[in-house]
XYZ file of C-alpha atoms in Angstrom:
679
model
C 2.315 -0.015 34.957
C 2.474 3.365 33.270
C 3.735 6.166 35.499
C 2.148 9.333 34.714
C 4.850 12.070 34.484
C 4.837 15.565 33.181
C 6.435 16.670 29.835
C 7.249 20.341 28.958
C 5.227 21.150 26.125
C 7.754 23.525 24.503
C 10.102 21.055 23.458
C 7.781 19.382 21.060
C 8.026 21.992 18.654
C 11.640 21.319 18.332
C 11.981 17.496 17.987
C 10.920 17.052 14.432
C 14.166 18.618 12.981
C 15.938 15.525 12.125
C 13.067 13.924 10.268
C 14.331 14.774 6.787
C 17.903 14.534 7.526
C 18.732 11.078 6.290
C 21.524 9.336 4.406
C 20.181 8.660 1.059
C 23.206 6.509 -0.048
C 21.805 3.012 0.884
C 18.563 3.602 -0.788
C 19.644 4.924 -4.153
C 18.202 1.929 -5.835
C 14.735 2.519 -4.578
C 14.612 6.109 -5.575
C 16.051 4.803 -8.942
C 13.200 2.293 -9.401
C 10.579 5.409 -8.696
C 12.204 7.413 -11.346
C 12.641 4.453 -13.645
C 8.697 3.860 -13.397
C 8.148 7.508 -14.271
C 10.496 7.174 -17.119
C 8.505 4.175 -18.600
C 5.155 6.084 -18.505
C 6.912 8.713 -20.362
C 8.385 6.278 -22.894
C 4.900 4.475 -23.448
C 3.352 7.898 -24.096
C 5.893 9.166 -26.471
C 6.028 5.796 -28.394
C 2.157 6.021 -28.581
C 2.023 9.359 -29.957
C 4.898 8.881 -32.576
C 3.327 5.399 -33.679
C -0.207 7.310 -34.066
C 0.953 10.048 -36.378
C 2.792 7.282 -38.464
C -0.598 5.135 -38.381
C -2.419 7.887 -40.486
C -0.409 7.569 -43.615
C 0.078 3.596 -43.185
C -4.179 3.582 -43.063
C -4.248 5.977 -46.233
C -1.531 3.993 -48.123
C -2.979 0.462 -47.050
C -4.433 -1.220 -50.289
C -7.161 -3.236 -48.139
C -8.370 0.202 -46.291
C -8.731 1.843 -50.030
C -10.915 -1.040 -51.146
C -13.151 -1.070 -48.121
C -13.914 2.647 -48.476
C -14.112 2.371 -52.381
C -11.069 4.685 -53.418
C -7.878 4.062 -55.362
C -4.990 6.221 -54.192
C -2.284 3.858 -55.544
C 0.930 5.249 -57.084
C 4.298 3.809 -58.040
C 6.546 2.620 -55.166
C 3.618 3.133 -52.834
C 4.098 -0.310 -51.089
C 7.843 0.534 -50.264
C 6.611 3.794 -48.522
C 4.024 2.121 -46.853
C 6.606 -0.827 -45.834
C 9.052 1.601 -44.530
C 6.526 3.771 -42.272
C 5.284 0.189 -40.955
C 8.969 -0.821 -40.335
C 9.416 2.454 -38.308
C 6.094 1.562 -36.361
C 7.158 -2.112 -35.702
C 10.394 -1.561 -34.479
C 10.084 1.768 -32.356
C 6.371 1.338 -31.290
C 6.577 -2.428 -31.008
C 9.869 -2.655 -29.178
C 8.554 -2.808 -25.454
C 6.324 -5.632 -26.678
C 9.305 -7.506 -28.446
C 11.586 -7.223 -25.164
C 8.650 -8.087 -23.102
C 8.132 -11.152 -25.048
C 11.865 -12.062 -24.534
C 11.496 -11.437 -20.795
C 8.516 -13.534 -20.371
C 9.483 -16.640 -22.531
C 12.877 -16.393 -20.483
C 10.466 -17.023 -17.214
C 8.641 -19.548 -19.065
C 5.367 -17.503 -18.600
C 3.821 -16.155 -21.888
C 1.248 -13.261 -21.173
C 0.214 -10.201 -22.791
C 3.568 -9.061 -24.280
C 4.029 -12.481 -25.994
C 0.669 -12.603 -27.504
C 1.037 -9.009 -28.631
C 4.541 -9.572 -30.003
C 3.403 -12.906 -31.711
C 0.678 -10.823 -33.735
C 2.819 -8.301 -34.514
C 5.733 -10.321 -35.656
C 3.440 -12.530 -37.912
C 1.843 -9.406 -39.255
C 5.035 -7.639 -39.977
C 6.699 -10.678 -41.327
C 3.778 -11.705 -43.816
C 3.315 -8.159 -44.913
C 6.933 -7.772 -45.825
C 6.811 -11.113 -47.999
C 3.834 -9.200 -49.933
C 6.302 -6.166 -50.751
C 8.201 -8.809 -52.866
C 5.386 -10.543 -54.279
C 5.726 -13.749 -52.141
C 2.198 -12.978 -50.460
C -1.396 -12.098 -51.511
C -1.846 -8.904 -49.016
C -0.217 -7.118 -46.475
C -1.493 -6.414 -42.887
C 0.586 -3.338 -42.178
C -2.532 -1.507 -40.959
C -3.483 -4.205 -38.536
C 0.212 -4.046 -37.431
C -0.115 -0.327 -36.834
C -3.510 -0.256 -35.195
C -2.530 -3.071 -32.782
C 0.419 -1.343 -31.701
C -1.197 1.897 -31.226
C -3.890 0.306 -28.901
C -1.596 -1.729 -26.957
C 0.717 1.174 -26.255
C -2.265 3.282 -25.169
C -3.482 0.570 -22.985
C -0.025 0.231 -21.346
C 0.261 3.783 -20.735
C -3.149 4.260 -19.187
C -2.548 1.442 -16.997
C 0.746 2.600 -15.681
C -0.433 6.051 -15.245
C -3.498 4.926 -13.291
C -1.465 2.824 -10.867
C 2.077 3.952 -9.703
C 3.446 0.788 -8.257
C 6.919 2.192 -7.162
C 7.489 1.433 -3.381
C 9.695 3.595 -1.501
C 9.266 1.809 1.904
C 13.034 1.407 2.556
C 13.729 4.903 1.894
C 11.154 6.119 4.197
C 12.507 3.739 6.852
C 15.935 5.466 6.479
C 14.313 8.810 7.377
C 13.386 7.707 10.824
C 17.002 7.618 11.915
C 18.824 10.767 12.717
C 21.916 11.690 10.555
C 24.092 12.507 13.725
C 24.824 11.515 17.280
C 26.253 13.459 20.277
C 29.420 11.175 21.315
C 30.976 11.587 24.581
C 34.653 11.099 24.512
C 36.816 9.793 27.671
C 37.057 13.348 29.078
C 33.340 13.673 29.109
C 33.351 16.222 26.176
C 30.631 15.600 23.599
C 31.156 16.021 19.767
C 28.720 15.500 16.777
C 29.734 12.498 14.581
C 27.757 10.428 11.866
C 25.640 7.664 13.224
C 27.501 5.258 10.780
C 30.687 6.010 12.938
C 29.242 4.703 15.982
C 30.568 1.627 17.541
C 29.546 -0.808 20.285
C 29.927 0.491 23.855
C 30.332 4.138 22.609
C 28.697 6.606 24.975
C 26.176 9.033 23.328
C 23.950 11.769 24.726
C 20.450 12.121 23.776
C 19.120 15.433 24.525
C 15.224 16.162 25.382
C 13.040 15.703 22.238
C 15.868 13.972 19.947
C 15.466 10.708 18.306
C 17.694 7.885 19.674
C 20.271 7.269 17.010
C 21.104 3.573 17.925
C 19.735 0.777 20.041
C 21.649 0.831 23.458
C 21.299 0.854 27.092
C 20.800 3.817 29.407
C 23.793 4.381 31.549
C 22.543 7.759 33.134
C 19.348 9.621 33.318
C 15.751 9.106 33.280
C 13.059 10.076 30.595
C 10.097 8.822 29.018
C 10.621 7.351 25.552
C 8.100 7.260 22.673
C 8.053 4.159 20.945
C 4.665 4.063 19.387
C 6.039 4.355 15.966
C 8.033 1.271 16.157
C 6.487 -0.974 18.613
C 2.794 0.083 18.937
C 3.116 0.487 22.345
C 0.454 3.501 22.787
C 1.939 5.593 25.711
C 5.436 6.641 26.210
C 7.302 4.315 28.479
C 9.347 5.652 31.308
C 13.139 4.395 31.001
C 15.953 4.688 33.507
C 19.482 3.322 34.072
C 19.761 -0.367 32.983
C 16.774 -0.033 30.339
C 17.342 -0.626 26.677
C 16.143 2.101 24.064
C 15.474 1.544 20.393
C 17.081 3.624 17.489
C 14.459 5.713 16.047
C 12.313 6.049 19.025
C 11.577 9.760 20.441
C 13.285 10.989 23.793
C 11.023 13.026 26.174
C 11.907 15.714 28.424
C 14.949 13.964 30.316
C 18.582 13.850 29.010
C 19.845 10.380 28.789
C 23.515 8.884 28.363
C 23.358 5.820 26.378
C 25.878 2.969 25.790
C 25.592 1.735 21.996
C 24.875 -2.045 21.906
C 23.788 -2.445 18.169
C 24.714 -0.500 15.179
C 24.161 -0.892 11.259
C 22.770 -4.367 10.456
C 22.126 -5.696 14.059
C 19.983 -2.543 14.734
C 16.276 -2.959 15.318
C 15.286 -0.693 12.752
C 17.656 -2.412 10.278
C 16.038 -5.595 11.010
C 12.696 -4.052 10.164
C 14.357 -2.766 6.938
C 15.607 -6.488 6.015
C 11.988 -7.772 6.747
C 10.268 -5.441 4.345
C 12.968 -5.756 1.800
C 12.539 -9.724 1.833
C 8.636 -9.479 1.823
C 8.586 -7.090 -1.175
C 11.096 -9.501 -3.184
C 9.027 -12.540 -2.155
C 5.341 -11.068 -2.911
C 4.078 -13.106 -5.320
C 4.214 -11.872 -8.838
C 0.452 -12.354 -9.348
C -0.450 -12.093 -12.889
C -3.495 -9.832 -13.402
C -6.377 -11.173 -15.087
C -5.906 -9.672 -18.649
C -2.354 -11.298 -18.606
C -3.933 -14.885 -17.812
C -6.463 -14.319 -20.594
C -3.533 -13.562 -22.818
C -1.502 -16.294 -21.668
C -4.477 -18.748 -22.995
C -5.012 -16.810 -26.185
C -1.243 -17.106 -26.978
C -1.472 -21.118 -26.799
C -4.764 -20.996 -28.708
C -3.433 -18.720 -31.375
C -0.319 -21.064 -31.941
C -2.611 -24.226 -31.954
C -5.203 -23.043 -34.234
C -2.747 -21.345 -36.430
C -0.947 -24.730 -37.001
C -3.993 -26.650 -37.318
C -5.308 -24.120 -39.873
C -2.227 -24.418 -41.974
C -1.902 -28.199 -41.791
C -5.948 -28.533 -42.845
C -5.727 -26.252 -45.802
C -2.735 -27.788 -46.934
C -4.061 -31.328 -46.552
C -7.129 -30.236 -48.524
C -4.706 -29.515 -51.428
C -4.555 -25.569 -51.381
C -1.551 -24.023 -52.266
C 0.695 -22.931 -49.552
C 0.479 -19.222 -50.010
C -3.280 -19.694 -49.269
C -2.960 -21.786 -46.448
C -0.251 -19.573 -44.803
C -2.610 -16.534 -45.590
C -5.383 -18.227 -43.365
C -2.909 -19.190 -40.793
C -1.498 -15.476 -40.604
C -5.124 -14.250 -40.362
C -6.053 -16.385 -37.360
C -2.833 -15.613 -35.567
C -3.258 -11.613 -35.880
C -6.932 -12.000 -35.041
C -6.077 -14.028 -31.909
C -4.588 -10.840 -30.473
C -7.864 -8.530 -30.020
C -7.298 -5.157 -29.836
C -9.976 -4.890 -27.187
C -8.123 -7.219 -24.931
C -5.276 -4.683 -24.585
C -7.895 -1.942 -23.381
C -10.459 -4.313 -21.694
C -8.450 -4.394 -18.153
C -6.541 -1.100 -18.547
C -9.775 1.069 -19.100
C -11.565 -0.861 -16.131
C -8.349 -0.044 -13.957
C -8.293 3.784 -14.734
C -11.965 4.046 -14.014
C -11.792 1.916 -10.972
C -8.613 3.623 -9.794
C -10.255 6.877 -10.149
C -13.479 5.944 -8.585
C -11.502 4.411 -5.542
C -9.432 7.657 -5.127
C -12.734 9.833 -4.912
C -13.668 7.287 -2.043
C -10.570 7.871 -0.285
C -8.987 4.372 -1.407
C -5.210 4.691 -3.183
C -4.662 1.836 -5.215
C -0.898 1.212 -5.405
C -0.609 -2.670 -6.390
C -3.427 -3.656 -8.871
C -2.576 -7.376 -8.693
C -3.100 -7.549 -4.858
C -6.231 -5.207 -5.131
C -7.865 -7.517 -7.735
C -7.234 -10.271 -5.246
C -9.097 -8.420 -2.367
C -12.398 -10.058 -3.443
C -11.045 -13.317 -2.302
C -10.177 -12.244 1.057
C -11.046 -14.711 3.728
C -9.517 -13.000 6.910
C -8.639 -9.359 7.810
C -6.109 -8.494 10.558
C -6.031 -5.054 11.992
C -3.446 -3.194 14.035
C -4.706 -1.686 17.271
C -3.172 1.885 17.866
C -4.201 4.184 15.408
C -6.126 1.642 13.374
C -9.054 0.169 15.390
C -8.123 2.896 17.987
C -7.876 6.605 17.741
C -4.232 6.191 19.084
C -4.891 8.891 21.772
C -6.115 8.453 25.413
C -9.563 9.323 26.280
C -11.437 9.253 29.628
C -13.475 6.052 30.010
C -14.604 5.980 33.567
C -14.574 8.504 36.667
C -14.975 6.908 40.172
C -15.545 9.357 42.768
C -17.927 9.788 45.837
C -17.679 13.600 45.234
C -18.810 15.643 42.200
C -17.514 14.213 38.889
C -17.576 17.674 37.270
C -15.548 19.116 40.330
C -12.887 16.251 40.098
C -12.413 16.745 36.332
C -12.190 20.459 36.626
C -9.431 20.383 39.267
C -7.579 17.441 37.370
C -7.975 19.161 33.934
C -6.593 22.693 35.489
C -3.401 20.746 36.573
C -3.046 18.744 33.353
C -3.397 21.803 31.231
C 0.300 22.414 31.994
C 1.544 18.745 30.929
C 1.930 17.451 27.386
C 1.498 13.757 28.481
C -1.035 11.674 26.362
C -3.103 11.225 29.643
C -3.120 15.080 30.340
C -4.543 15.491 26.737
C -7.196 12.976 27.418
C -8.338 14.592 30.774
C -8.309 18.160 29.340
C -10.186 16.945 25.947
C -12.713 15.272 28.298
C -13.383 18.450 30.258
C -13.594 20.482 27.020
C -16.306 18.051 25.672
C -18.129 18.602 28.805
C -17.887 22.154 28.701
C -16.237 22.370 32.206
C -14.238 25.549 32.713
C -10.999 24.980 34.326
C -8.489 27.533 35.509
C -4.789 28.183 35.373
C -2.902 26.376 38.253
C -1.103 28.743 40.600
C 1.639 26.477 41.192
C 2.972 23.600 39.275
C 5.499 20.611 39.583
C 6.466 17.341 38.372
C 6.855 14.469 40.724
C 9.358 12.321 38.472
C 7.794 8.931 37.841
C 4.897 9.645 40.182
C 2.713 12.342 38.631
C 2.075 16.060 38.934
C 1.275 18.479 41.893
C 0.255 21.904 42.104
C -2.202 24.522 43.667
C -5.745 25.103 41.943
C -8.011 27.657 43.175
C -6.137 27.567 46.469
C -6.444 23.899 46.870
C -3.477 21.445 46.945
C -3.932 19.081 43.887
C -2.018 16.126 43.063
C -2.604 13.637 40.233
C -0.682 10.277 41.033
C -0.036 6.708 39.865
C -1.478 3.762 41.793
C 2.055 3.192 43.217
C 2.300 6.412 45.062
C -1.130 5.874 46.692
C -0.166 2.590 47.940
C 3.214 3.983 49.293
C 1.255 6.703 50.969
C -1.326 4.038 52.300
C -4.216 6.078 51.231
C -7.359 4.190 51.396
C -9.333 3.763 47.781
C -11.608 1.590 46.074
C -9.650 -1.499 45.368
C -12.527 -3.554 43.693
C -13.070 -0.619 40.918
C -9.444 -0.252 40.412
C -8.742 -3.881 39.760
C -11.734 -4.213 37.288
C -10.312 -1.177 35.353
C -6.885 -2.390 35.368
C -7.887 -5.982 34.203
C -9.590 -3.833 31.167
C -6.230 -2.632 30.348
C -7.042 0.899 31.349
C -4.528 3.446 32.955
C -5.708 4.656 36.179
C -4.634 7.880 37.856
C -5.927 9.226 41.237
C -6.721 12.686 42.262
C -5.835 13.853 45.715
C -7.097 17.343 47.023
C -5.710 18.662 50.108
C -4.232 15.501 51.195
C -7.715 13.786 50.700
C -8.199 11.031 47.868
C -10.716 12.531 45.822
C -11.205 9.946 43.233
C -9.784 8.136 40.276
C -9.915 8.728 36.500
C -9.507 5.623 34.107
C -8.167 6.189 30.545
C -7.721 4.161 27.625
C -6.749 4.251 23.771
C -10.566 5.036 22.537
C -12.064 2.666 20.089
C -13.055 4.435 16.608
C -16.803 4.169 15.957
C -16.179 3.273 12.486
C -14.059 0.310 13.662
C -17.491 -1.176 15.108
C -19.211 -0.622 11.841
C -16.209 -2.155 9.660
C -15.945 -5.325 11.984
C -19.635 -5.951 11.995
C -19.855 -5.583 8.124
C -16.888 -7.742 7.721
C -18.372 -10.660 9.666
C -21.701 -10.332 7.604
C -19.629 -10.928 4.764
C -18.065 -14.111 6.225
C -14.737 -12.631 6.688
C -12.735 -13.286 9.937
C -11.412 -10.269 12.013
C -8.200 -10.359 13.883
C -5.909 -7.982 15.886
C -2.282 -7.910 15.952
C -0.703 -5.377 18.321
C 2.561 -4.558 19.959
C 0.552 -3.072 22.964
C 0.127 -5.216 26.307
C -2.278 -8.101 26.382
C -4.843 -6.591 29.010
C -5.343 -3.529 26.711
C -5.529 -5.955 23.429
C -8.346 -8.076 24.997
C -10.379 -5.199 26.468
C -10.534 -3.646 22.627
C -11.054 -7.357 21.194
C -13.872 -7.812 23.518
C -15.511 -4.341 22.748
C -15.189 -5.224 18.954
C -16.225 -8.744 19.212
C -13.101 -9.783 17.235
C -12.460 -13.620 16.331
C -8.701 -13.574 17.363
C -6.390 -11.428 19.335
C -2.485 -11.529 19.126
C -0.868 -9.067 21.660
C 2.702 -8.063 22.571
C 3.877 -8.975 19.340
C 7.225 -7.482 17.998
C 7.567 -6.359 14.392
C 9.358 -9.558 13.388
C 6.616 -11.486 14.914
C 3.966 -9.545 13.204
C 5.228 -10.607 9.710
C 5.720 -14.255 11.058
C 2.044 -14.107 12.447
C 0.695 -13.105 8.973
C 2.636 -15.811 7.415
C 1.307 -18.419 9.938
C -2.391 -17.146 9.342
C -1.771 -17.345 5.460
C -0.256 -20.978 6.252
C -3.645 -21.956 7.412
C -4.967 -21.553 3.923
C -6.379 -18.112 4.295
C -6.290 -15.298 2.057
C -5.389 -12.370 4.544
C -5.308 -8.682 4.674
C -3.302 -6.900 7.082
C -4.467 -3.064 8.170
C -1.713 -0.917 10.064
C -0.211 2.492 10.250
C 3.037 2.095 12.044
C 6.752 1.200 11.246
C 6.199 -2.132 13.308
C 3.437 -3.037 10.782
C 5.305 -2.381 7.487
C 6.844 -5.919 7.289
C 3.412 -7.503 8.063
C 1.540 -5.097 5.313
C 4.502 -6.252 2.664
C 3.870 -10.036 3.680
C 0.147 -9.864 3.736
C -1.963 -10.740 0.474
C -3.281 -7.539 0.562
C -1.498 -4.675 2.610
C -3.859 -1.779 3.690
C -2.208 1.324 5.369
C -4.192 3.898 6.986
C -3.204 7.248 5.510
C -2.730 9.206 8.829
C -0.090 6.616 9.725
C 3.588 6.651 8.969
C 5.166 7.160 5.382
C 6.781 3.768 5.802
C 3.325 1.798 6.252
C 2.034 3.667 3.421
C 4.902 3.105 1.109
C 4.632 -0.862 2.007
C 0.914 -1.182 1.319
C -0.963 -2.051 -1.670
C -3.932 0.226 -0.731
C -3.981 3.237 1.242
C -6.970 4.636 3.153
C -6.949 8.273 2.928
C -9.556 8.998 5.394
C -8.025 6.545 8.171
C -11.515 4.945 8.258
C -11.329 1.177 9.071
C -14.910 0.775 7.355
C -13.007 1.588 4.034
C -11.828 -1.930 4.324
C -15.286 -3.113 3.401
C -15.326 -0.567 0.635
C -11.883 -1.971 -0.848
C -13.533 -5.703 -0.994
C -16.676 -4.221 -2.694
C -14.593 -2.217 -5.186
C -12.444 -5.121 -5.934
C -15.638 -7.368 -6.500
C -17.147 -4.882 -8.944
C -13.757 -4.079 -10.860
C -13.454 -7.890 -11.223
C -17.012 -8.274 -12.366
C -16.331 -5.459 -14.832
C -13.233 -6.840 -16.145
C -14.800 -10.027 -16.730
C -17.530 -8.608 -18.640
C -14.793 -6.689 -20.892
C -12.894 -9.710 -21.437
C -15.933 -11.722 -22.501
C -16.714 -8.784 -24.917
C -13.141 -9.020 -26.347
C -12.848 -12.595 -26.250
C -16.436 -12.967 -27.763
C -14.834 -11.272 -30.994
C -12.044 -14.193 -30.709
C -14.836 -16.882 -30.235
C -16.524 -15.797 -33.462
C -13.479 -14.353 -35.425
C -10.930 -17.069 -35.120
C -12.916 -20.129 -36.263
C -14.287 -17.936 -39.354
C -10.667 -17.061 -40.241
C -9.438 -20.577 -39.924
C -12.376 -21.396 -42.691
C -14.464 -23.644 -40.616
C -17.479 -22.469 -42.668
C -15.808 -22.420 -45.948
C -17.604 -25.327 -47.253
C -20.607 -23.056 -47.228
C -18.742 -20.108 -48.880
C -18.371 -18.384 -45.678
C -14.921 -17.034 -44.819
C -13.643 -14.206 -42.953
C -11.881 -11.762 -44.836
C -9.365 -9.635 -43.140
C -11.504 -6.052 -43.921
C -14.636 -7.834 -42.130
C -12.115 -8.957 -39.351
C -11.056 -5.349 -38.910
C -14.666 -4.178 -38.631
C -15.465 -6.916 -35.845
C -12.266 -5.852 -34.069
C -13.153 -2.179 -34.023
C -16.699 -2.973 -32.787
C -15.284 -5.107 -30.140
C -12.912 -2.080 -29.022
C -15.635 0.427 -28.867
C -17.888 -1.791 -26.912
C -15.175 -2.555 -24.267
C -14.494 1.374 -24.064
C -17.979 1.961 -23.388
C -18.424 -0.823 -20.941
C -15.588 0.373 -18.900
C -16.967 4.047 -18.711
C -20.315 2.396 -17.338
C -18.519 1.056 -14.295
C -20.019 1.952 -11.070
C -20.254 0.300 -7.445
């Protein structure tokens, strides 16, 4: 039962003052991670520009390029200058790839970094031999252009998708910094929340955030826990009831005995759940990384076979080595470095225009395989605000609503907002009440246009033995609706039923997901009756109600355990662990910063129908990436066998110069194809 009590709206302007006052100390590493990510982007950008500038003289000095364009700009010592410039590009521009290769090999998981590093090490090593006359030709120009393009690809990709997550920092912001500690003499003094101990008594003033989990010793108030538990309306709490740190006190002053502090607190448990989920989230390799892994093994295998075959045919070691080096350099196509990043950049930009902010690329890529979407209720499938659903009265509905809205216009309760909004939408003119009072825990009373008006809870009506339509009341209660009664001049005038209103866009989203063969579920902290009513309205496949935050993440794990690829959509703190645990976490943009920071994709427009857009965008992005990878790989499929000399008996062998032309062509095609991306 939700008691309908009055809130003085004036205090609401003051209760956000502590939102930004928080202790950063525990979360320095997360802020550091964010700055580290920005630093990496700047680092790739700087390395790209410096390497690009040095590449110009490398191309001019390269004998192979000179031969290709039919000029001779050779001079004494030019090879040493070329080698010196290429050495700077190799160590400075190639450093991220060399260190990346070391990391990948330590993890026994070679990917893009290893493939790039293999190509540049082989190109640099062989070219250095040519300086001392131990090899026929150098590949310094290949080395420089490969490093340039790979640096550009990584820079584009990192800039497109900022993957830093500040979820834990955002969680810390929910807790106030200070608490009003009551000493033995009944005096209060402000202390840091970190100083609070179990059984300390604290004062919580109207509109303040609760600084720690505890039990009410004195006072009565309504507590807004919606951010934490998903319960859609404030809950009346009195002596003996528990309060949660981070929830917002209503208009009553409370004396609370602290029961849980630090690590034991509810909010800290949520923090730990999010941290664990983020750390354990699968390090999914994206598409280009998986392609690079295979190309690495192919390059090693084909390179070794090429060397052995040419040597067995009686060719000199220098020639066999040149063939092997050509194969291994060609195996790392420039186009591959741009195939995915360019698509990501275009896809991220298009998604942003559609109101989808992609934060985790690998998870977004996987959205095309989703089999189930779990929705939070309050603020996601529903508006998160009360609206009038039914008016039952033998008198005039308009008159009933007019009197109710007149009295409720002085209250700041969610139910009051719902009734006033309904009157405004029906264009019913309501007046100022001549008198107004709050009946604590029961409702409101006042005088409207000379009539005595009361808006009260079902409990009040029963206590007064007033007759009412019990059948209608029962039906509305079973649907999880909140019912208030309107009494005019001691006569029961009728009842108004309210519920958290379902978003119209939710209906369209669920319908479309079902058409795509995707299961739809709801996971909510709200009571079962309310949840079942919403589920019935939307024809959901499964409903999980009265679920606590840690249970939410367990539920997601349980559903994933059935072999389903799962997305979770939510907006509250209570959703954060579940968002972080899902294969794809989707945050409603109008929700809490915590949810947003825990998610892989953010829906800016707070429209559940955009979940469908994510899946469609993911499928389109994947198709375009596959196309680009085939264009990039097509170059390899043709060039590697030719470089190895498979057609040598017929006098056809791929020279490095022709290889360069094919490489450039594949890179241009990949770039154009990415730009043609659309959904």
